[in-house]
PDB file of C-alpha atoms and ligand atoms in Angstrom:
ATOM      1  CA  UNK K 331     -17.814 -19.713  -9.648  1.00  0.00           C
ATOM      2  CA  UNK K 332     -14.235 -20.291  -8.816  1.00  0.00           C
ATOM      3  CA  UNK K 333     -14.217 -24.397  -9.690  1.00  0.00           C
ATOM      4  CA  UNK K 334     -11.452 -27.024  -8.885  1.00  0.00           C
ATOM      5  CA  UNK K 335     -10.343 -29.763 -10.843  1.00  0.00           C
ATOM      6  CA  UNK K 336     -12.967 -32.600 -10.421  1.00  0.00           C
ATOM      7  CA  UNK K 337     -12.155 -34.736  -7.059  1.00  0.00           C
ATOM      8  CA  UNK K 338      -9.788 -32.115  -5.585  1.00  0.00           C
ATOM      9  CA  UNK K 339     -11.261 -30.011  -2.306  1.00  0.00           C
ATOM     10  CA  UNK K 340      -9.807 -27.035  -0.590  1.00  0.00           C
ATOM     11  CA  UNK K 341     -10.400 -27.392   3.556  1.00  0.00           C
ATOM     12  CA  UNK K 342      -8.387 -25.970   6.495  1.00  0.00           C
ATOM     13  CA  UNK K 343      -4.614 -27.666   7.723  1.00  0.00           C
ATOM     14  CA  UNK K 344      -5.071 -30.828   9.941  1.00  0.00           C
ATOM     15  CA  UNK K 345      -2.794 -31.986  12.424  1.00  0.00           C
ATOM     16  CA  UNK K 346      -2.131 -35.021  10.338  1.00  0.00           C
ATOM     17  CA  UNK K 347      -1.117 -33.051   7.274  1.00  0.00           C
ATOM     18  CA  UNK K 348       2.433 -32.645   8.747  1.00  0.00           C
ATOM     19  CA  UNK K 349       4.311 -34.463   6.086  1.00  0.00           C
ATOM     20  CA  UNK K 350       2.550 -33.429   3.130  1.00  0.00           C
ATOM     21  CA  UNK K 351       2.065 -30.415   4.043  1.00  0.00           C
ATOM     22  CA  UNK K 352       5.997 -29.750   4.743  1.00  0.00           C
ATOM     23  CA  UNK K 353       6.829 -32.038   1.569  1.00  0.00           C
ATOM     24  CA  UNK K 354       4.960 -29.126  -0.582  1.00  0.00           C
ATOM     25  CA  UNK K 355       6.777 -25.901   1.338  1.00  0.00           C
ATOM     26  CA  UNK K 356       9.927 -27.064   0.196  1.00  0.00           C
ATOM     27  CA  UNK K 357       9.167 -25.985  -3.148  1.00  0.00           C
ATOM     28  CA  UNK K 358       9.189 -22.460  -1.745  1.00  0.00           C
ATOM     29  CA  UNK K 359      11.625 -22.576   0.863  1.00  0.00           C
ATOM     30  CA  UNK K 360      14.107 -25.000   3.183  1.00  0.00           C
ATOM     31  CA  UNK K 361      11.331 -26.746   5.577  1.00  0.00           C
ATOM     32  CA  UNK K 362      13.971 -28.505   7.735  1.00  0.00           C
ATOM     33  CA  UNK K 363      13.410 -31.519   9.561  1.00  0.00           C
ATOM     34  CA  UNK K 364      10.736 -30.558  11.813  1.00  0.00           C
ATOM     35  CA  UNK K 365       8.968 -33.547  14.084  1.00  0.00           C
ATOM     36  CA  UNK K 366       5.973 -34.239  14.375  1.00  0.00           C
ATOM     37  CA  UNK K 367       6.023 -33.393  17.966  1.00  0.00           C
ATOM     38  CA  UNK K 368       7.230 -29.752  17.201  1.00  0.00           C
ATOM     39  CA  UNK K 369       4.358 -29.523  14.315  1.00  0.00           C
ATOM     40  CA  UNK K 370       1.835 -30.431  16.904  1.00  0.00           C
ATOM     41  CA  UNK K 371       2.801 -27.803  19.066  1.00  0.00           C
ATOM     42  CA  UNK K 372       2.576 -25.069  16.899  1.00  0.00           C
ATOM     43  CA  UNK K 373      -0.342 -26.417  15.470  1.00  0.00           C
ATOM     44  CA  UNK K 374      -1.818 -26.114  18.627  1.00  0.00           C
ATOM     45  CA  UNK K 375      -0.576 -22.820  19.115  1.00  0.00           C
ATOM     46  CA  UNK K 376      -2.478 -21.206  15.773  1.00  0.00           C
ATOM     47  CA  UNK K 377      -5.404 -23.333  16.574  1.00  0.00           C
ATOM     48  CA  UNK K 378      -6.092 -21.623  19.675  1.00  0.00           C
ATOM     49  CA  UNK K 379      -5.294 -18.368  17.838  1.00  0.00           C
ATOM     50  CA  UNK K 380      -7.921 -19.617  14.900  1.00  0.00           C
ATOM     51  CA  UNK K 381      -9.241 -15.646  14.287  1.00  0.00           C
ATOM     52  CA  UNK K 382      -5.878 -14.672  13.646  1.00  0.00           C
ATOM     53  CA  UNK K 383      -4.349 -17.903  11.514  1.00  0.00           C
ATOM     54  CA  UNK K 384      -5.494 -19.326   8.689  1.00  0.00           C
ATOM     55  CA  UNK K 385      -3.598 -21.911   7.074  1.00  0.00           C
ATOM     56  CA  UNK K 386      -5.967 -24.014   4.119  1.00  0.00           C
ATOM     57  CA  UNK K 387      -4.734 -26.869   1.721  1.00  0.00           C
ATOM     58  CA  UNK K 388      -5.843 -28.148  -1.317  1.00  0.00           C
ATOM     59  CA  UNK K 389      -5.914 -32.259  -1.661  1.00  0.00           C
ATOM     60  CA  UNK K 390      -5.923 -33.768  -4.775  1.00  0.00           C
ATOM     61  CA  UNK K 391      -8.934 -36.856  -5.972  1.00  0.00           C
ATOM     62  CA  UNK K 392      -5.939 -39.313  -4.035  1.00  0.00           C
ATOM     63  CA  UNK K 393      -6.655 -37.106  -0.788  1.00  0.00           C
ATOM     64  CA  UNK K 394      -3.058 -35.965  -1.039  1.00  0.00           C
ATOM     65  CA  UNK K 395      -1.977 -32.381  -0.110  1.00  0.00           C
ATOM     66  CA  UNK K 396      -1.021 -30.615  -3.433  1.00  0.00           C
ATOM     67  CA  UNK K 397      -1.074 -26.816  -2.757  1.00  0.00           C
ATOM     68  CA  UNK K 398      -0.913 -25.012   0.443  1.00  0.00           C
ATOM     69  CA  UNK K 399      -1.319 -20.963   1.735  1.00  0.00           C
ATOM     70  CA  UNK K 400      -1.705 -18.651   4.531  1.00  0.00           C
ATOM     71  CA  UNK K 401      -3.365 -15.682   5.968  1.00  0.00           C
ATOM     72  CA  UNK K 402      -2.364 -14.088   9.292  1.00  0.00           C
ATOM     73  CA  UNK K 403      -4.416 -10.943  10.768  1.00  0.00           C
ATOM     74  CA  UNK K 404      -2.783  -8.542  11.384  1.00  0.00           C
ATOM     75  CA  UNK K 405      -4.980  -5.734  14.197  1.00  0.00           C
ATOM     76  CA  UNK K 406      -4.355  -2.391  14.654  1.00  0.00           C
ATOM     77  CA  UNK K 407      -4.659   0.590  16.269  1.00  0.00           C
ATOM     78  CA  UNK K 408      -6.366   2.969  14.067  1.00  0.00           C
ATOM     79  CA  UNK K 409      -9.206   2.631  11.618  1.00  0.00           C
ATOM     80  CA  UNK K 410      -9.113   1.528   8.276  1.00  0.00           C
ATOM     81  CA  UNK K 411      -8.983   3.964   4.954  1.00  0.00           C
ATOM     82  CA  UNK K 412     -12.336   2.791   4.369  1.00  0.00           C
ATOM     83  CA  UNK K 413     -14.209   3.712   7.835  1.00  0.00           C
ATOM     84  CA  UNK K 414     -12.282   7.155   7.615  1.00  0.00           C
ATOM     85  CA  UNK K 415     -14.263   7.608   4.250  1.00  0.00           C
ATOM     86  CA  UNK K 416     -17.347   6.400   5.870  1.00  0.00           C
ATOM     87  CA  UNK K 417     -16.953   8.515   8.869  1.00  0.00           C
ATOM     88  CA  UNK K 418     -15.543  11.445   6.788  1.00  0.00           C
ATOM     89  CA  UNK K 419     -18.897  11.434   4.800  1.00  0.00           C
ATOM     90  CA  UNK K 420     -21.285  10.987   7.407  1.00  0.00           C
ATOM     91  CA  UNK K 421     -19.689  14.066   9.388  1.00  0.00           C
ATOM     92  CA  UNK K 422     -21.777  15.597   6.840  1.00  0.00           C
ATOM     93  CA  UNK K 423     -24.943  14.381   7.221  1.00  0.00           C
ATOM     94  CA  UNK K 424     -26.327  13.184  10.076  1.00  0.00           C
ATOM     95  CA  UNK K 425     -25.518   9.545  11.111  1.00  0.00           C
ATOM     96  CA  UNK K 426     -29.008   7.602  10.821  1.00  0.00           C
ATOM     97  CA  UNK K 427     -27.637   3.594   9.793  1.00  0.00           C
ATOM     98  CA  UNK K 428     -26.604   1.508  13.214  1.00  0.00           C
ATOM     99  CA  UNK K 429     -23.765  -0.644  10.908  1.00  0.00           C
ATOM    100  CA  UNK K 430     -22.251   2.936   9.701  1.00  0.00           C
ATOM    101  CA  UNK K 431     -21.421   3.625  13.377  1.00  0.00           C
ATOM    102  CA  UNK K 432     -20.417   0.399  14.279  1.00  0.00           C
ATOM    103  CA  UNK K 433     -17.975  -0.017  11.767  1.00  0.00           C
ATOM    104  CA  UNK K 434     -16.745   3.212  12.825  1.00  0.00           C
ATOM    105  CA  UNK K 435     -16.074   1.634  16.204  1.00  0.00           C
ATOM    106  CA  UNK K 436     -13.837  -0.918  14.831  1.00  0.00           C
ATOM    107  CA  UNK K 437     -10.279  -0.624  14.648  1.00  0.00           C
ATOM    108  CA  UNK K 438      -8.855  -1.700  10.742  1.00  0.00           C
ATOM    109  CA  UNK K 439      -7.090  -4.941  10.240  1.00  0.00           C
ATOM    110  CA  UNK K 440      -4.905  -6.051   7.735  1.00  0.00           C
ATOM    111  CA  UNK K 441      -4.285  -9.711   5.753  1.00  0.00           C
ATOM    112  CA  UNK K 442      -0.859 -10.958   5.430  1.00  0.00           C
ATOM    113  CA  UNK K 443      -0.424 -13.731   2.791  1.00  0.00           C
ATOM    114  CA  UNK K 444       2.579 -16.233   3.338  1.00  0.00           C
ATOM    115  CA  UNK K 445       3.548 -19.404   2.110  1.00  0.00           C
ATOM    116  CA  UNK K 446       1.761 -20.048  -0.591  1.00  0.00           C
ATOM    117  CA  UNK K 447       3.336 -23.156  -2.560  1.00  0.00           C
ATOM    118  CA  UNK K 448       1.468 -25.721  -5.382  1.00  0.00           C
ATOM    119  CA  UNK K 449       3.247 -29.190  -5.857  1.00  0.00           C
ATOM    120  CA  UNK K 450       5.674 -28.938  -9.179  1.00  0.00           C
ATOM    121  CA  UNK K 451       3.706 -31.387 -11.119  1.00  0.00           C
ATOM    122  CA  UNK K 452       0.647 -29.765  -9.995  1.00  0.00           C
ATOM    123  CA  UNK K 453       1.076 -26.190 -11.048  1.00  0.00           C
ATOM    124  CA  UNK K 454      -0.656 -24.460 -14.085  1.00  0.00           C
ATOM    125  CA  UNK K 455      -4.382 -25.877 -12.675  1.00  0.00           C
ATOM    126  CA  UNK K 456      -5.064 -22.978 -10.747  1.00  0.00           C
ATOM    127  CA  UNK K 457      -4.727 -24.393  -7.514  1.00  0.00           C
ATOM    128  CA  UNK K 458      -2.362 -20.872  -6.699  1.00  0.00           C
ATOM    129  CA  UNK K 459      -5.222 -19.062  -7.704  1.00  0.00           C
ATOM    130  CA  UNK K 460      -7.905 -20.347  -5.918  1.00  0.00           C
ATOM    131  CA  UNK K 461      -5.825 -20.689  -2.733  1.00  0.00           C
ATOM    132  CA  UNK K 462      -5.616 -16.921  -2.861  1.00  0.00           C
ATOM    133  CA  UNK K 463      -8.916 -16.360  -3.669  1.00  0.00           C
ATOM    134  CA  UNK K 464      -9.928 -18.356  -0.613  1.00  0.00           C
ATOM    135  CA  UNK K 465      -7.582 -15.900   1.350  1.00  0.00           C
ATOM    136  CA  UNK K 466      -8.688 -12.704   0.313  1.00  0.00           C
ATOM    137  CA  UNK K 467     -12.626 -14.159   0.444  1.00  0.00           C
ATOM    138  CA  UNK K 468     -11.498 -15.014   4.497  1.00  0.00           C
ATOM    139  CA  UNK K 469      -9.506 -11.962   4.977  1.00  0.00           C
ATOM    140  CA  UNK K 470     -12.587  -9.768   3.866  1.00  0.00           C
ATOM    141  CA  UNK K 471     -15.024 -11.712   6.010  1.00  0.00           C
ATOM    142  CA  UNK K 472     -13.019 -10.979   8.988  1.00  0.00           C
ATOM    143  CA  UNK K 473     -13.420  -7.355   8.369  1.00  0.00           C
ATOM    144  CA  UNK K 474      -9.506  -6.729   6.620  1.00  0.00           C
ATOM    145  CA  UNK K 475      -9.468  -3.662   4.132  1.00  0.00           C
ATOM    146  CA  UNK K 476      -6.416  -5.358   2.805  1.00  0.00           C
ATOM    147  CA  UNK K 477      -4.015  -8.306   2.488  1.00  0.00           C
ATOM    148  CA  UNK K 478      -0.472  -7.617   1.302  1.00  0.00           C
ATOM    149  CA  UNK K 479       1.731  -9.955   0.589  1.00  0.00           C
ATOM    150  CA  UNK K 480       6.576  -9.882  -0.110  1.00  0.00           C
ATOM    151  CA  UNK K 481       6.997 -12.362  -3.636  1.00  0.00           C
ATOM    152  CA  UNK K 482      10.085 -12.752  -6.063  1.00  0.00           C
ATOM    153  CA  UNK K 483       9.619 -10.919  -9.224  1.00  0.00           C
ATOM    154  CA  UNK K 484       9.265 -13.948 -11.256  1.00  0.00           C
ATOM    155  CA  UNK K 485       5.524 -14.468  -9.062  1.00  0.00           C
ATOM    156  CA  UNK K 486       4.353 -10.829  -9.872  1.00  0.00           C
ATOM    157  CA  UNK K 487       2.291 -11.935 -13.204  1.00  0.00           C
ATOM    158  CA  UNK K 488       0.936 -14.514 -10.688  1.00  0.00           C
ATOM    159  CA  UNK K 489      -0.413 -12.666  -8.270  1.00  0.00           C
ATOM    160  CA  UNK K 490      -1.543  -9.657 -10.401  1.00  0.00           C
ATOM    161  CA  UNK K 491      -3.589 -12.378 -11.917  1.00  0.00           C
ATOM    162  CA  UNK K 492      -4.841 -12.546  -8.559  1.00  0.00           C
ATOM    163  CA  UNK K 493      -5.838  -9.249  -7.975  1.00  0.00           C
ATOM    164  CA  UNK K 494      -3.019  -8.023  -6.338  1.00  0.00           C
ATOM    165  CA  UNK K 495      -0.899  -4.668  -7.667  1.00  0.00           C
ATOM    166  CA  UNK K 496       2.350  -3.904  -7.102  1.00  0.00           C
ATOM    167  CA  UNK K 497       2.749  -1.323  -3.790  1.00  0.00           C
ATOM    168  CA  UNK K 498       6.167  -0.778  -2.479  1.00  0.00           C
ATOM    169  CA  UNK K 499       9.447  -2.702  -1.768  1.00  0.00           C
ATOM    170  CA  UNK K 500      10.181  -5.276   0.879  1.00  0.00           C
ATOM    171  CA  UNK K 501      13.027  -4.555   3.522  1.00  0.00           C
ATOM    172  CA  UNK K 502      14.365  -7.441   5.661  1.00  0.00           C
ATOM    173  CA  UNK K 503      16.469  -7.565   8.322  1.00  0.00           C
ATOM    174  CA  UNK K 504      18.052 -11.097   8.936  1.00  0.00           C
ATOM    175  CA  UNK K 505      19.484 -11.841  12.562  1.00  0.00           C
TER     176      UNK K 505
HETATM  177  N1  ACO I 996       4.251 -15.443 -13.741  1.00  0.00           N
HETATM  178  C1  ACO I 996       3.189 -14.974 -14.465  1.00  0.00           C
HETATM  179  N2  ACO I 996       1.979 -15.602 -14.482  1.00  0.00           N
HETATM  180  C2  ACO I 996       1.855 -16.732 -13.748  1.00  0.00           C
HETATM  181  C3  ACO I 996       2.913 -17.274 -12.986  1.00  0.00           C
HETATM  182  C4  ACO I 996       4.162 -16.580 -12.992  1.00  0.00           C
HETATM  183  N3  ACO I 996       5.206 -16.998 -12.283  1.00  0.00           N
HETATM  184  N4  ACO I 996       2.470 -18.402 -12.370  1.00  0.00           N
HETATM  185  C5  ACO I 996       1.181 -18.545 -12.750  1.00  0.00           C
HETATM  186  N5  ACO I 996       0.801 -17.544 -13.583  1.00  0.00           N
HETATM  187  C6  ACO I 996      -0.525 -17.309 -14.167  1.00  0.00           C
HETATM  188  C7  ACO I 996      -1.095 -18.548 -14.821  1.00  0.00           C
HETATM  189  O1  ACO I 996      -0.650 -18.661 -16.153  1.00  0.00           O
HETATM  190  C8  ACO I 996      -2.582 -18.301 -14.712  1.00  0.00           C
HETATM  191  O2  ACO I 996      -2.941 -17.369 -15.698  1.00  0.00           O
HETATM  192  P1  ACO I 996      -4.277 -17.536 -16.613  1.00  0.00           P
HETATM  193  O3  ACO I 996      -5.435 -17.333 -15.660  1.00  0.00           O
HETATM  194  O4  ACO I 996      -4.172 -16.479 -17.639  1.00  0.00           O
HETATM  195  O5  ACO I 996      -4.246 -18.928 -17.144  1.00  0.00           O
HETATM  196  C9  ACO I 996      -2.733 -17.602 -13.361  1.00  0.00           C
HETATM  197  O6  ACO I 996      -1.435 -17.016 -13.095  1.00  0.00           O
HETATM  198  C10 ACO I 996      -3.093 -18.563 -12.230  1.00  0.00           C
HETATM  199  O7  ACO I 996      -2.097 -19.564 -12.178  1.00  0.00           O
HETATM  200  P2  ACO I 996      -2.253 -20.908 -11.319  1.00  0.00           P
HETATM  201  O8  ACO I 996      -2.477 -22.062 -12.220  1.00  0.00           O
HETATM  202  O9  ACO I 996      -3.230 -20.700 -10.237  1.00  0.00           O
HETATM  203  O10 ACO I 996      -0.785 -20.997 -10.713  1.00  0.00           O
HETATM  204  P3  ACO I 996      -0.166 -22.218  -9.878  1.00  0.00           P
HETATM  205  O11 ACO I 996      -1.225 -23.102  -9.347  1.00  0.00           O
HETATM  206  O12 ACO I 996       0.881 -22.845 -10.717  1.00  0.00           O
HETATM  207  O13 ACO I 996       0.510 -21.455  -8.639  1.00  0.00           O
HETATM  208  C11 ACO I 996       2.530 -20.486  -7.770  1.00  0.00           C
HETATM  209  C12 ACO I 996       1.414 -20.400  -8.828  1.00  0.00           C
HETATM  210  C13 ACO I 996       1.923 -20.507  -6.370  1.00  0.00           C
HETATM  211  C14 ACO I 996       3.448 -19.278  -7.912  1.00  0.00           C
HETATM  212  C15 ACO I 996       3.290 -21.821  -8.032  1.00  0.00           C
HETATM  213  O14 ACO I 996       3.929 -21.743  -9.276  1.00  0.00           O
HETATM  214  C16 ACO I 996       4.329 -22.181  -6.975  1.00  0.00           C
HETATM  215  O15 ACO I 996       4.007 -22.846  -5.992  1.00  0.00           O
HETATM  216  N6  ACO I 996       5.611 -21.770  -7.177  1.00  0.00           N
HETATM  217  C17 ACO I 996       6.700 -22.129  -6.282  1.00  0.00           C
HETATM  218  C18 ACO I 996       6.544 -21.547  -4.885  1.00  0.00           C
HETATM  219  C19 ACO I 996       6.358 -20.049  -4.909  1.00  0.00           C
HETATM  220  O16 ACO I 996       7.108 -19.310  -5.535  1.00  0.00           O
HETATM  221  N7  ACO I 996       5.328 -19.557  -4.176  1.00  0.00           N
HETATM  222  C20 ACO I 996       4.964 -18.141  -4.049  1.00  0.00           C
HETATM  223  C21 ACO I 996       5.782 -17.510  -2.977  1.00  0.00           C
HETATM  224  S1  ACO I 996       5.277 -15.857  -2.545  1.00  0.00           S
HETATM  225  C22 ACO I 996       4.318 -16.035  -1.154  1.00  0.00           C
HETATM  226  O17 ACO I 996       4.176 -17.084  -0.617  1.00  0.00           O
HETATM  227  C23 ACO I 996       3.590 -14.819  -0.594  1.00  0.00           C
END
């Protein structure tokens, strides 16, 4: 079973994480000084969205918000790899289970991981890994075939620890 250090517990954002949480995403990027008034609103915003946005946090035993990730779902319009195969094979043989052709019915989604920081002096405990772990376990619940994610190469042992396998280049476009 995928443990945590005694006294720490992994549980969705709250509103009142703003500082903490912000105060641990500048370890990965410039935060800003964002109010609490403009947190609330887009707090609000992915809370009303909460199928599509997924942001968890890990507090330590002192309550305090030590690691922090992401997971946005992406829909689209076509099916997933993984219903083609199903419906692929069953175009064979006739289609006798209801949950084969349901799932044929669905459209595929996809899991984007983002911001995914652990507090300096709180790295090396596997907090990294079990926020991603709690990511993919949410993306595949809400019926992803995948979650991708863009990291530096200095993260790529990390996250092929976690499963994940190298699969293209990222392109940005800054404006
Ligand atoms: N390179 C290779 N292996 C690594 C690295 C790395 N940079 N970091 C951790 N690992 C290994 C660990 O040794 C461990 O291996 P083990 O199971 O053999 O012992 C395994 O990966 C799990 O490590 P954790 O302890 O879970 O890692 P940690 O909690 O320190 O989190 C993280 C890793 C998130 C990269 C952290 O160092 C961090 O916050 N860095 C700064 C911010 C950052 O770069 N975030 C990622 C941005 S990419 C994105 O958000 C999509």
């Amino acid at each position: 079973a995928s443990e945590l250090p005694k006294g720490y517990t992994l549980r969705p954002l709250q509103k009142s994480d703003h500082a903490e949480f912000l105060s641990v995403l500048t370890i990965l990027t410039k935060v800003g000084d964002i109010s609490f008034e403009t947190w609330s609103a887009r707090y609000d915003w992915m809370a009303a969205r909460n199928d599509e946005y997924f942001v968890i946090v890990i507090e330590n035993d002192l309550g305090k918000v030590v690691a922090v990730g992401s997971l946005i779902i992406e829909k689209k319009l076509l099916l997933s790899p993984l219903v083609l195969q199903v419906s692929l094979h069953s175009h064979t043989r006739a289609l006798s289970n209801g949950d084969e052709v349901d799932s044929i019915r669905n459209c595929a989604a996809v899991g984007h991981i983002e911001d995914i920081a652990v507090a300096a002096d709180q790295q090396g405990k596997k907090l990294g890994l079990r926020i991603i772990q709690a990511l993919d376990a949410i993306a595949q619940q809400v019926g992803c075939y995948k979650s991708i994610l863009d990291c530096s190469e200095k993260n790529q042992g990390f996250y092929e620890k976690c499963g994940f396998k190298l699969a293209g280049v990222q392109m940005a476009h800054y404006y």
